[in-house]
């Protein structure tokens, strides 16, 4: 087979129509725990509509367990669905219904940071010598001439109200990096 022939082969992922759904504002079926917020059953109920629009792949923004400091982008458990969106069974049903229509599901997975409620961070924060300490970015404070504690550098936060991207942890006396919000410590 010549190179020219192999390059002409159509690739589904190059031609597919991807439709991103922000679940909180899509459709509330009434099945979730937060009235007025969209949920997975609401998405499932609109699959035929999405198919009729020509959608091949549903891209779902985060629905994992989260304290919701940043609309689900602060994940506290990667293995479970936040009850406000439904259950793991609801996701299984969504996948099954998409599959019946030759559609695919793409889950938005946040791997830059976790929630400050995530078990990994709680362990990391528990002591300076915890095995998960280096799973996050920790730095000692900078001290000015007067002996006043300051963040390690002048990095700024992308979101949130704080100016510094560094959040002080009184328990261990160090700062952790949180580029988005203090509730979203960055993974190392």
C-alpha positions as MATLAB code, in Angstrom:
seq = 'XXXXXXXXXXXXXXXXXXXXXXXXXXXXXXXXXXXXXXXXXXXXXXXXXXXXXXXXXXXXXXXXXXXXXXXXXXXXXXXXXXXXXXXXXXXXXXXXXXXXXXXXXXXXXXXXXXXXXXXXXXXXXXXXXXXXXXXXXXXXXXXXXXXXXXXXXXXXXXXXXXXXXXXXXXXXXXXXXXXXXXXXXXXX';
ca = [
       0.000    0.000    0.000;
       1.386    3.367   -0.930;
       1.655    6.264    1.502;
      -0.815    8.266   -0.596;
      -3.503    5.566   -0.287;
      -3.080    5.178    3.487;
      -3.330    8.958    3.986;
      -6.649    9.042    2.128;
      -8.317    6.653    4.558;
     -11.016    8.460    6.532;
     -10.571    8.628   10.314;
     -13.716    8.863   12.457;
     -12.010   11.047   15.032;
     -11.025   13.587   12.388;
     -14.513   13.956   10.965;
     -16.762   13.411   13.991;
     -19.066   16.137   15.264;
     -18.351   16.731   18.953;
     -20.939   18.457   21.149;
     -19.813   19.651   24.569;
     -22.363   19.534   27.372;
     -21.997   21.549   30.532;
     -24.253   19.296   32.640;
     -25.328   21.834   35.277;
     -27.089   23.963   32.685;
     -28.201   21.338   30.142;
     -31.421   19.714   31.433;
     -32.769   18.903   34.888;
     -34.707   15.615   34.780;
     -35.543   15.896   38.468;
     -33.423   12.806   39.242;
     -30.406   14.651   40.683;
     -30.158   16.014   44.215;
     -30.058   19.698   43.224;
     -33.302   21.046   41.745;
     -32.786   23.321   38.763;
     -29.406   21.791   37.840;
     -28.942   19.545   34.860;
     -28.158   15.891   35.386;
     -27.125   12.739   33.539;
     -30.699   11.439   33.053;
     -31.546   14.823   31.488;
     -28.702   14.344   29.003;
     -29.811   10.776   28.278;
     -33.327   12.004   27.499;
     -31.943   14.241   24.721;
     -29.742   11.707   22.892;
     -32.102   11.370   19.915;
     -32.228   15.150   19.598;
     -28.422   15.311   19.634;
     -28.190   12.485   17.076;
     -30.665   14.340   14.833;
     -28.383   17.379   15.037;
     -25.580   15.213   13.632;
     -23.644   14.774   16.878;
     -21.267   11.790   16.935;
     -19.554   12.382   20.271;
     -20.973   13.861   23.465;
     -18.218   15.645   25.390;
     -19.310   15.827   29.011;
     -17.789   18.443   31.339;
     -16.886   17.054   34.805;
     -19.600   15.204   36.719;
     -17.306   13.597   39.310;
     -17.804   14.112   43.046;
     -16.826   17.660   43.923;
     -17.408   20.338   46.568;
     -18.239   22.578   43.565;
     -15.784   25.406   44.286;
     -15.260   25.597   40.501;
     -18.342   23.916   38.991;
     -16.923   20.402   39.202;
     -13.407   21.148   38.014;
     -12.341   20.629   41.649;
     -12.692   16.836   41.759;
     -12.714   15.146   45.156;
     -13.318   11.591   43.874;
     -12.433   10.447   40.352;
     -14.284    7.144   40.867;
     -17.782    8.455   41.565;
     -20.429   10.781   40.163;
     -21.565   13.800   42.145;
     -25.105   13.047   43.403;
     -26.338   16.351   41.971;
     -25.750   14.842   38.514;
     -27.001   11.325   39.252;
     -25.326    7.965   39.798;
     -22.791    5.664   38.189;
     -25.769    3.619   36.968;
     -27.089    6.750   35.227;
     -23.743    7.087   33.429;
     -23.829    3.392   32.451;
     -27.313    3.957   31.010;
     -26.132    7.063   29.112;
     -23.241    5.075   27.609;
     -25.575    2.225   26.654;
     -28.026    4.586   24.939;
     -25.239    6.382   23.080;
     -23.813    3.056   21.929;
     -27.221    2.001   20.525;
     -27.048    5.075   18.279;
     -23.385    4.595   17.294;
     -22.434    7.654   19.336;
     -19.532    8.011   21.742;
     -19.013    9.640   25.130;
     -15.940   11.704   25.937;
     -15.545   12.538   29.632;
     -13.737   15.737   30.618;
     -10.982   14.628   32.986;
      -9.139   17.224   35.048;
      -5.613   16.032   35.787;
      -3.810   19.298   36.544;
      -5.264   19.594   40.036;
      -7.724   18.027   42.491;
     -10.042   19.419   45.098;
      -8.545   20.296   48.459;
     -11.075   17.712   49.759;
      -9.547   14.879   47.694;
      -8.075   12.038   49.791;
      -4.685   12.456   48.075;
      -4.426   16.094   49.095;
      -5.633   15.426   52.637;
      -2.859   12.837   52.970;
      -0.295   15.128   51.327;
      -1.229   17.914   53.727;
      -1.102   15.695   56.820;
       2.680   15.906   57.326;
       5.948   16.936   55.689;
       7.039   13.300   55.343;
       3.793   11.769   54.113;
       4.385    9.490   51.071;
       1.908   11.587   49.067;
       3.528   14.898   50.011;
       5.270   15.202   46.653;
       2.058   14.415   44.742;
       1.414   18.180   45.074;
       3.702   21.194   44.789;
       4.781   22.387   48.220;
       7.342   25.109   48.979;
       8.745   26.693   52.108;
       7.799   30.329   52.737;
      10.075   33.168   51.709;
      10.971   35.424   54.630;
      11.448   39.159   54.143;
      13.989   41.313   56.034;
      11.518   41.790   58.909;
      10.978   38.037   59.226;
       7.498   38.196   57.733;
       6.353   35.074   55.899;
       5.625   35.472   52.171;
       4.739   33.111   49.287;
       7.686   31.365   47.552;
       7.405   33.576   44.452;
       5.147   36.127   42.751;
       3.030   33.730   40.687;
      -0.601   34.829   40.371;
      -3.783   32.822   40.419;
      -5.795   32.380   37.214;
      -9.191   32.320   38.967;
     -10.391   33.162   42.442;
     -10.045   36.230   44.588;
      -6.490   35.768   45.851;
      -3.569   37.370   44.054;
      -1.013   34.707   44.888;
      -1.105   31.230   43.377;
       0.305   29.984   46.677;
      -1.879   29.038   49.659;
      -0.351   28.821   53.118;
      -0.954   25.660   55.127;
      -0.552   26.409   58.844;
      -0.497   22.702   59.738;
       2.791   22.037   57.925;
       4.132   25.589   57.619;
       4.469   25.451   53.837;
       2.635   26.788   50.804;
       0.943   24.680   48.149;
       0.529   25.785   44.535;
      -3.061   26.382   43.402;
      -3.055   28.160   40.042;
      -6.848   28.262   39.678;
      -8.322   28.654   43.192;
      -7.049   27.773   46.691;
      -9.570   24.886   46.642;
      -7.765   23.363   43.641;
      -4.206   22.389   44.631;
      -2.020   21.570   41.632;
      -0.711   18.047   41.215;
       3.031   17.654   40.874;
];
